[in-house]
PDB file of C-alpha atoms in Angstrom:
ATOM      1  CA  ASN A 267     -22.968-169.056-131.304  1.00  0.00           C
ATOM      2  CA  ALA A 268     -22.862-166.448-128.697  1.00  0.00           C
ATOM      3  CA  GLY A 269     -19.957-164.530-130.495  1.00  0.00           C
ATOM      4  CA  VAL A 270     -18.189-162.174-127.977  1.00  0.00           C
ATOM      5  CA  THR A 271     -19.777-162.167-124.449  1.00  0.00           C
ATOM      6  CA  GLN A 272     -18.477-159.571-121.668  1.00  0.00           C
ATOM      7  CA  THR A 273     -19.615-159.231-118.292  1.00  0.00           C
ATOM      8  CA  PRO A 274     -20.457-157.351-116.240  1.00  0.00           C
ATOM      9  CA  LYS A 275     -23.054-155.232-118.165  1.00  0.00           C
ATOM     10  CA  PHE A 276     -22.742-152.459-115.904  1.00  0.00           C
ATOM     11  CA  GLN A 277     -20.450-151.409-112.789  1.00  0.00           C
ATOM     12  CA  VAL A 278     -19.950-148.662-110.550  1.00  0.00           C
ATOM     13  CA  LEU A 279     -16.763-148.401-108.653  1.00  0.00           C
ATOM     14  CA  LYS A 280     -15.447-145.565-106.014  1.00  0.00           C
ATOM     15  CA  THR A 281     -12.009-144.205-106.945  1.00  0.00           C
ATOM     16  CA  GLY A 282      -9.189-146.738-105.858  1.00  0.00           C
ATOM     17  CA  GLN A 283     -11.344-150.218-106.108  1.00  0.00           C
ATOM     18  CA  SER A 284      -9.800-152.590-108.619  1.00  0.00           C
ATOM     19  CA  MET A 285     -11.957-154.562-111.070  1.00  0.00           C
ATOM     20  CA  THR A 286     -11.522-157.373-113.859  1.00  0.00           C
ATOM     21  CA  LEU A 287     -13.998-157.271-116.963  1.00  0.00           C
ATOM     22  CA  GLN A 288     -14.587-160.475-118.755  1.00  0.00           C
ATOM     23  CA  CYS A 289     -14.529-161.170-122.093  1.00  0.00           C
ATOM     24  CA  ALA A 290     -14.926-164.635-123.639  1.00  0.00           C
ATOM     25  CA  GLN A 291     -15.291-165.874-127.795  1.00  0.00           C
ATOM     26  CA  ASP A 292     -16.353-168.578-129.354  1.00  0.00           C
ATOM     27  CA  MET A 293     -15.477-168.430-132.664  1.00  0.00           C
ATOM     28  CA  ASN A 294     -11.981-169.937-132.440  1.00  0.00           C
ATOM     29  CA  HIS A 295     -10.461-166.295-133.078  1.00  0.00           C
ATOM     30  CA  ASN A 296      -7.022-165.811-132.697  1.00  0.00           C
ATOM     31  CA  SER A 297      -6.851-162.477-131.815  1.00  0.00           C
ATOM     32  CA  MET A 298      -8.836-160.524-129.143  1.00  0.00           C
ATOM     33  CA  TYR A 299      -9.077-156.701-128.279  1.00  0.00           C
ATOM     34  CA  TRP A 300      -9.896-154.635-125.664  1.00  0.00           C
ATOM     35  CA  TYR A 301     -11.351-150.738-126.458  1.00  0.00           C
ATOM     36  CA  ARG A 302     -12.535-148.140-124.638  1.00  0.00           C
ATOM     37  CA  GLN A 303     -15.175-145.467-126.083  1.00  0.00           C
ATOM     38  CA  ASP A 304     -15.616-141.918-124.876  1.00  0.00           C
ATOM     39  CA  PRO A 305     -18.072-139.614-125.732  1.00  0.00           C
ATOM     40  CA  GLY A 306     -17.074-137.665-128.994  1.00  0.00           C
ATOM     41  CA  MET A 307     -13.626-139.934-129.391  1.00  0.00           C
ATOM     42  CA  GLY A 308     -14.718-142.834-131.405  1.00  0.00           C
ATOM     43  CA  LEU A 309     -13.008-146.002-130.046  1.00  0.00           C
ATOM     44  CA  ARG A 310      -9.349-146.376-128.814  1.00  0.00           C
ATOM     45  CA  LEU A 311      -7.401-149.580-128.167  1.00  0.00           C
ATOM     46  CA  ILE A 312      -6.120-150.347-124.944  1.00  0.00           C
ATOM     47  CA  TYR A 313      -4.671-153.861-125.217  1.00  0.00           C
ATOM     48  CA  TYR A 314      -4.590-156.483-127.643  1.00  0.00           C
ATOM     49  CA  SER A 315      -3.589-160.515-127.830  1.00  0.00           C
ATOM     50  CA  ALA A 316      -2.383-161.456-131.258  1.00  0.00           C
ATOM     51  CA  SER A 317      -2.393-164.928-130.492  1.00  0.00           C
ATOM     52  CA  GLU A 318      -2.748-167.043-127.254  1.00  0.00           C
ATOM     53  CA  GLY A 319       0.469-166.360-124.884  1.00  0.00           C
ATOM     54  CA  THR A 320       0.679-162.899-126.168  1.00  0.00           C
ATOM     55  CA  THR A 321      -0.334-159.225-125.270  1.00  0.00           C
ATOM     56  CA  ASP A 322       0.744-155.508-126.493  1.00  0.00           C
ATOM     57  CA  LYS A 323      -0.025-152.455-125.491  1.00  0.00           C
ATOM     58  CA  GLY A 324      -2.268-150.348-127.679  1.00  0.00           C
ATOM     59  CA  GLU A 325      -3.008-146.709-127.914  1.00  0.00           C
ATOM     60  CA  VAL A 326      -3.892-146.171-123.983  1.00  0.00           C
ATOM     61  CA  PRO A 327      -2.707-148.768-122.059  1.00  0.00           C
ATOM     62  CA  ASN A 328      -1.781-146.787-118.770  1.00  0.00           C
ATOM     63  CA  GLY A 329      -3.537-147.782-115.730  1.00  0.00           C
ATOM     64  CA  TYR A 330      -4.705-151.429-117.170  1.00  0.00           C
ATOM     65  CA  ASN A 331      -3.561-154.742-117.384  1.00  0.00           C
ATOM     66  CA  VAL A 332      -4.771-157.944-119.614  1.00  0.00           C
ATOM     67  CA  SER A 333      -4.459-161.531-119.222  1.00  0.00           C
ATOM     68  CA  ARG A 334      -5.287-163.855-121.984  1.00  0.00           C
ATOM     69  CA  LEU A 335      -6.343-166.741-120.336  1.00  0.00           C
ATOM     70  CA  ASN A 336      -6.780-169.218-122.845  1.00  0.00           C
ATOM     71  CA  LYS A 337      -7.842-168.842-126.759  1.00  0.00           C
ATOM     72  CA  ARG A 338     -11.184-167.765-125.631  1.00  0.00           C
ATOM     73  CA  GLU A 339     -10.619-165.601-122.998  1.00  0.00           C
ATOM     74  CA  PHE A 340      -9.229-161.963-122.650  1.00  0.00           C
ATOM     75  CA  SER A 341      -9.508-160.271-119.351  1.00  0.00           C
ATOM     76  CA  LEU A 342      -8.876-156.587-118.383  1.00  0.00           C
ATOM     77  CA  ARG A 343      -7.906-155.438-115.390  1.00  0.00           C
ATOM     78  CA  LEU A 344      -8.053-152.131-113.279  1.00  0.00           C
ATOM     79  CA  GLU A 345      -6.056-152.407-110.363  1.00  0.00           C
ATOM     80  CA  SER A 346      -6.659-149.088-108.908  1.00  0.00           C
ATOM     81  CA  ALA A 347      -9.713-147.008-110.758  1.00  0.00           C
ATOM     82  CA  ALA A 348      -9.746-143.128-111.453  1.00  0.00           C
ATOM     83  CA  PRO A 349     -12.629-141.247-112.582  1.00  0.00           C
ATOM     84  CA  SER A 350     -10.733-140.933-115.762  1.00  0.00           C
ATOM     85  CA  GLN A 351     -11.469-144.482-116.777  1.00  0.00           C
ATOM     86  CA  THR A 352     -15.144-143.802-116.824  1.00  0.00           C
ATOM     87  CA  SER A 353     -15.907-145.251-119.936  1.00  0.00           C
ATOM     88  CA  VAL A 354     -17.464-147.738-121.949  1.00  0.00           C
ATOM     89  CA  TYR A 355     -15.381-150.712-122.263  1.00  0.00           C
ATOM     90  CA  PHE A 356     -15.965-153.008-125.423  1.00  0.00           C
ATOM     91  CA  CYS A 357     -14.093-156.570-126.510  1.00  0.00           C
ATOM     92  CA  ALA A 358     -13.687-157.614-129.616  1.00  0.00           C
ATOM     93  CA  SER A 359     -11.962-160.535-131.671  1.00  0.00           C
ATOM     94  CA  SER A 360     -10.721-161.323-135.117  1.00  0.00           C
ATOM     95  CA  GLU A 361      -9.236-164.179-136.950  1.00  0.00           C
ATOM     96  CA  ASP A 362      -5.988-161.915-137.623  1.00  0.00           C
ATOM     97  CA  ALA A 363      -5.117-158.532-138.127  1.00  0.00           C
ATOM     98  CA  VAL A 364      -6.981-157.992-141.753  1.00  0.00           C
ATOM     99  CA  SER A 365     -10.153-159.393-140.400  1.00  0.00           C
ATOM    100  CA  GLY A 366     -12.952-157.265-139.029  1.00  0.00           C
ATOM    101  CA  GLY A 367     -13.590-157.249-135.723  1.00  0.00           C
ATOM    102  CA  PHE A 368     -16.798-158.712-133.607  1.00  0.00           C
ATOM    103  CA  PHE A 369     -17.747-157.063-130.565  1.00  0.00           C
ATOM    104  CA  GLY A 370     -19.194-157.622-127.794  1.00  0.00           C
ATOM    105  CA  PRO A 371     -22.162-155.739-126.373  1.00  0.00           C
ATOM    106  CA  GLY A 372     -20.047-153.602-124.078  1.00  0.00           C
ATOM    107  CA  THR A 373     -19.717-153.070-120.120  1.00  0.00           C
ATOM    108  CA  ARG A 374     -20.625-149.455-118.999  1.00  0.00           C
ATOM    109  CA  LEU A 375     -18.342-148.577-116.005  1.00  0.00           C
ATOM    110  CA  THR A 376     -18.783-145.533-113.540  1.00  0.00           C
ATOM    111  CA  VAL A 377     -15.786-144.498-111.263  1.00  0.00           C
ATOM    112  CA  LEU A 378     -16.753-142.272-108.933  1.00  0.00           C
TER     113      LEU A 378
ATOM    114  CA  GLY B 282       1.118-143.528-134.770  1.00  0.00           C
ATOM    115  CA  GLU B 283      -1.633-143.797-137.106  1.00  0.00           C
ATOM    116  CA  ASN B 284      -3.975-141.076-136.920  1.00  0.00           C
ATOM    117  CA  VAL B 285      -7.884-140.758-138.525  1.00  0.00           C
ATOM    118  CA  GLU B 286     -10.177-138.135-139.003  1.00  0.00           C
ATOM    119  CA  GLN B 287     -13.544-138.556-140.364  1.00  0.00           C
ATOM    120  CA  HIS B 288     -15.930-136.249-141.888  1.00  0.00           C
ATOM    121  CA  PRO B 289     -18.720-135.241-141.304  1.00  0.00           C
ATOM    122  CA  SER B 290     -19.612-135.791-137.758  1.00  0.00           C
ATOM    123  CA  THR B 291     -23.353-135.586-138.048  1.00  0.00           C
ATOM    124  CA  LEU B 292     -25.353-136.294-141.785  1.00  0.00           C
ATOM    125  CA  SER B 293     -29.163-135.944-142.325  1.00  0.00           C
ATOM    126  CA  VAL B 294     -30.536-137.436-145.565  1.00  0.00           C
ATOM    127  CA  GLN B 295     -33.768-138.063-146.569  1.00  0.00           C
ATOM    128  CA  GLU B 296     -34.961-141.742-147.404  1.00  0.00           C
ATOM    129  CA  GLY B 297     -33.945-143.092-150.489  1.00  0.00           C
ATOM    130  CA  ASP B 298     -31.125-140.494-150.817  1.00  0.00           C
ATOM    131  CA  SER B 299     -27.656-141.168-151.046  1.00  0.00           C
ATOM    132  CA  ALA B 300     -25.109-140.856-148.238  1.00  0.00           C
ATOM    133  CA  VAL B 301     -21.290-140.243-148.158  1.00  0.00           C
ATOM    134  CA  ILE B 302     -18.905-140.568-145.266  1.00  0.00           C
ATOM    135  CA  LYS B 303     -15.201-139.552-145.790  1.00  0.00           C
ATOM    136  CA  CYS B 304     -11.870-140.485-143.479  1.00  0.00           C
ATOM    137  CA  THR B 305      -8.351-139.461-143.669  1.00  0.00           C
ATOM    138  CA  TYR B 306      -5.591-141.532-142.394  1.00  0.00           C
ATOM    139  CA  SER B 307      -1.951-140.179-142.038  1.00  0.00           C
ATOM    140  CA  ASP B 308       0.264-143.659-141.730  1.00  0.00           C
ATOM    141  CA  SER B 309       1.082-145.152-145.278  1.00  0.00           C
ATOM    142  CA  ALA B 310       1.697-148.469-143.810  1.00  0.00           C
ATOM    143  CA  SER B 311      -1.649-149.033-142.752  1.00  0.00           C
ATOM    144  CA  ASN B 312      -3.232-151.922-144.966  1.00  0.00           C
ATOM    145  CA  TYR B 313      -6.403-152.710-143.665  1.00  0.00           C
ATOM    146  CA  PHE B 314      -9.791-150.646-143.620  1.00  0.00           C
ATOM    147  CA  PRO B 315     -13.107-151.569-142.070  1.00  0.00           C
ATOM    148  CA  TRP B 316     -16.192-149.607-141.719  1.00  0.00           C
ATOM    149  CA  TYR B 317     -18.385-150.302-138.332  1.00  0.00           C
ATOM    150  CA  LYS B 318     -21.917-149.252-137.610  1.00  0.00           C
ATOM    151  CA  GLN B 319     -23.095-148.713-134.486  1.00  0.00           C
ATOM    152  CA  GLU B 320     -26.863-148.866-132.756  1.00  0.00           C
ATOM    153  CA  LEU B 321     -27.627-146.989-129.734  1.00  0.00           C
ATOM    154  CA  GLY B 322     -26.333-149.303-126.814  1.00  0.00           C
ATOM    155  CA  LYS B 323     -24.970-151.899-128.718  1.00  0.00           C
ATOM    156  CA  GLY B 324     -21.576-152.818-129.855  1.00  0.00           C
ATOM    157  CA  PRO B 325     -20.014-152.021-133.260  1.00  0.00           C
ATOM    158  CA  GLN B 326     -20.769-153.915-135.870  1.00  0.00           C
ATOM    159  CA  LEU B 327     -18.686-154.713-139.513  1.00  0.00           C
ATOM    160  CA  ILE B 328     -20.419-153.658-142.552  1.00  0.00           C
ATOM    161  CA  ILE B 329     -17.629-153.584-144.871  1.00  0.00           C
ATOM    162  CA  ASP B 330     -14.227-153.686-145.097  1.00  0.00           C
ATOM    163  CA  ILE B 331     -11.212-153.250-147.541  1.00  0.00           C
ATOM    164  CA  ARG B 332      -7.573-153.879-147.909  1.00  0.00           C
ATOM    165  CA  SER B 333      -4.935-151.498-149.331  1.00  0.00           C
ATOM    166  CA  ASN B 334      -4.621-153.643-152.792  1.00  0.00           C
ATOM    167  CA  VAL B 335      -7.971-152.883-153.724  1.00  0.00           C
ATOM    168  CA  GLY B 336      -9.751-149.818-154.731  1.00  0.00           C
ATOM    169  CA  GLU B 337     -13.144-150.249-154.335  1.00  0.00           C
ATOM    170  CA  LYS B 338     -15.769-152.881-152.477  1.00  0.00           C
ATOM    171  CA  LYS B 339     -19.310-152.954-152.933  1.00  0.00           C
ATOM    172  CA  ASP B 340     -21.665-155.144-150.926  1.00  0.00           C
ATOM    173  CA  GLN B 341     -25.812-154.862-151.722  1.00  0.00           C
ATOM    174  CA  ARG B 342     -26.285-151.078-151.216  1.00  0.00           C
ATOM    175  CA  ILE B 343     -22.749-150.110-149.349  1.00  0.00           C
ATOM    176  CA  ALA B 344     -19.704-149.837-150.952  1.00  0.00           C
ATOM    177  CA  VAL B 345     -15.985-148.214-150.061  1.00  0.00           C
ATOM    178  CA  THR B 346     -13.528-146.494-151.954  1.00  0.00           C
ATOM    179  CA  LEU B 347      -9.903-146.458-151.241  1.00  0.00           C
ATOM    180  CA  ASN B 348      -7.315-143.688-152.442  1.00  0.00           C
ATOM    181  CA  LYS B 349      -3.920-144.795-150.947  1.00  0.00           C
ATOM    182  CA  THR B 350      -2.171-141.843-152.862  1.00  0.00           C
ATOM    183  CA  ALA B 351      -4.448-139.034-151.012  1.00  0.00           C
ATOM    184  CA  LYS B 352      -4.566-141.437-147.915  1.00  0.00           C
ATOM    185  CA  HIS B 353      -8.467-141.489-147.718  1.00  0.00           C
ATOM    186  CA  PHE B 354     -11.381-143.878-147.904  1.00  0.00           C
ATOM    187  CA  SER B 355     -15.028-143.495-148.158  1.00  0.00           C
ATOM    188  CA  LEU B 356     -18.439-145.184-147.336  1.00  0.00           C
ATOM    189  CA  HIS B 357     -21.171-144.898-149.710  1.00  0.00           C
ATOM    190  CA  ILE B 358     -24.581-146.077-148.681  1.00  0.00           C
ATOM    191  CA  THR B 359     -27.512-145.763-151.731  1.00  0.00           C
ATOM    192  CA  GLU B 360     -31.125-145.928-151.185  1.00  0.00           C
ATOM    193  CA  THR B 361     -30.874-144.922-147.640  1.00  0.00           C
ATOM    194  CA  GLN B 362     -33.504-146.281-145.732  1.00  0.00           C
ATOM    195  CA  PRO B 363     -34.703-145.267-141.690  1.00  0.00           C
ATOM    196  CA  GLU B 364     -32.741-148.726-140.447  1.00  0.00           C
ATOM    197  CA  ASP B 365     -29.342-147.289-141.700  1.00  0.00           C
ATOM    198  CA  SER B 366     -29.698-144.429-138.917  1.00  0.00           C
ATOM    199  CA  ALA B 367     -26.748-145.091-136.776  1.00  0.00           C
ATOM    200  CA  VAL B 368     -23.094-144.073-135.743  1.00  0.00           C
ATOM    201  CA  TYR B 369     -20.793-145.224-138.509  1.00  0.00           C
ATOM    202  CA  PHE B 370     -17.138-145.339-137.975  1.00  0.00           C
ATOM    203  CA  CYS B 371     -14.371-145.755-140.192  1.00  0.00           C
ATOM    204  CA  ALA B 372     -11.151-147.488-138.886  1.00  0.00           C
ATOM    205  CA  ALA B 373      -7.437-147.905-140.152  1.00  0.00           C
ATOM    206  CA  SER B 374      -4.639-150.447-139.373  1.00  0.00           C
ATOM    207  CA  TYR B 375      -1.300-151.794-140.042  1.00  0.00           C
ATOM    208  CA  GLY B 376      -0.923-154.967-137.742  1.00  0.00           C
ATOM    209  CA  HIS B 377      -3.032-155.410-134.795  1.00  0.00           C
ATOM    210  CA  ASP B 378      -3.203-151.519-133.760  1.00  0.00           C
ATOM    211  CA  MET B 379      -6.469-150.219-134.924  1.00  0.00           C
ATOM    212  CA  ARG B 380      -7.310-146.462-135.221  1.00  0.00           C
ATOM    213  CA  PHE B 381     -10.618-145.384-134.978  1.00  0.00           C
ATOM    214  CA  GLY B 382     -12.340-141.820-136.802  1.00  0.00           C
ATOM    215  CA  ALA B 383     -14.534-140.120-134.133  1.00  0.00           C
ATOM    216  CA  GLY B 384     -17.766-141.249-136.147  1.00  0.00           C
ATOM    217  CA  THR B 385     -20.628-140.139-138.063  1.00  0.00           C
ATOM    218  CA  ARG B 386     -24.160-139.949-136.695  1.00  0.00           C
ATOM    219  CA  LEU B 387     -26.503-140.755-139.644  1.00  0.00           C
ATOM    220  CA  THR B 388     -29.939-139.752-139.646  1.00  0.00           C
ATOM    221  CA  VAL B 389     -32.526-140.791-142.670  1.00  0.00           C
ATOM    222  CA  LYS B 390     -35.697-139.067-142.563  1.00  0.00           C
ATOM    223  CA  PRO B 391     -38.737-141.018-143.640  1.00  0.00           C
TER     224      PRO B 391
END
């Protein structure tokens, strides 16, 4: 079991470029999440997918889009990257809303 | 929306001592309270959780208490070991929208 995998591990973008962060889980979990982590601010929820076919905004959705491709995969897209989106991005999955999330190893994104 | 505050931001203890981290939340509807441990360069790892219908939960050296009336919950680590050194996050949620505290950096000195 790989758990939650994320690609890429590191990425450097120029302002205005676009990219997609990929996430996959092999635990047959229903729910998947994207968080960003900034120094001193804990983790903030960007978007989540409670179940296959649904997505909802979290605390900080502006500038991002998501796609729940199937039960295993949940991608995060930055259409026009900005320096304020420099952060570490974590994908997580859980069985339901009251089960602890399993986190991936993260993607460190720098926007110049 | 929910707001979670976590204290202290840093905590240093001697090996074998106990460590306590406290969190408060603002939304009385929150019903799930997990705690995560994050080591350098890794993703957070769930270490214990508690639901709103339970006041206390224990797992070996780790325990969590919840006071719904006061809207605060705490993590207790007994007999600390150097490998307990990490950043710990509390969180609170109602549904899928989970809010995290800012984290506590715990250092256990041998």
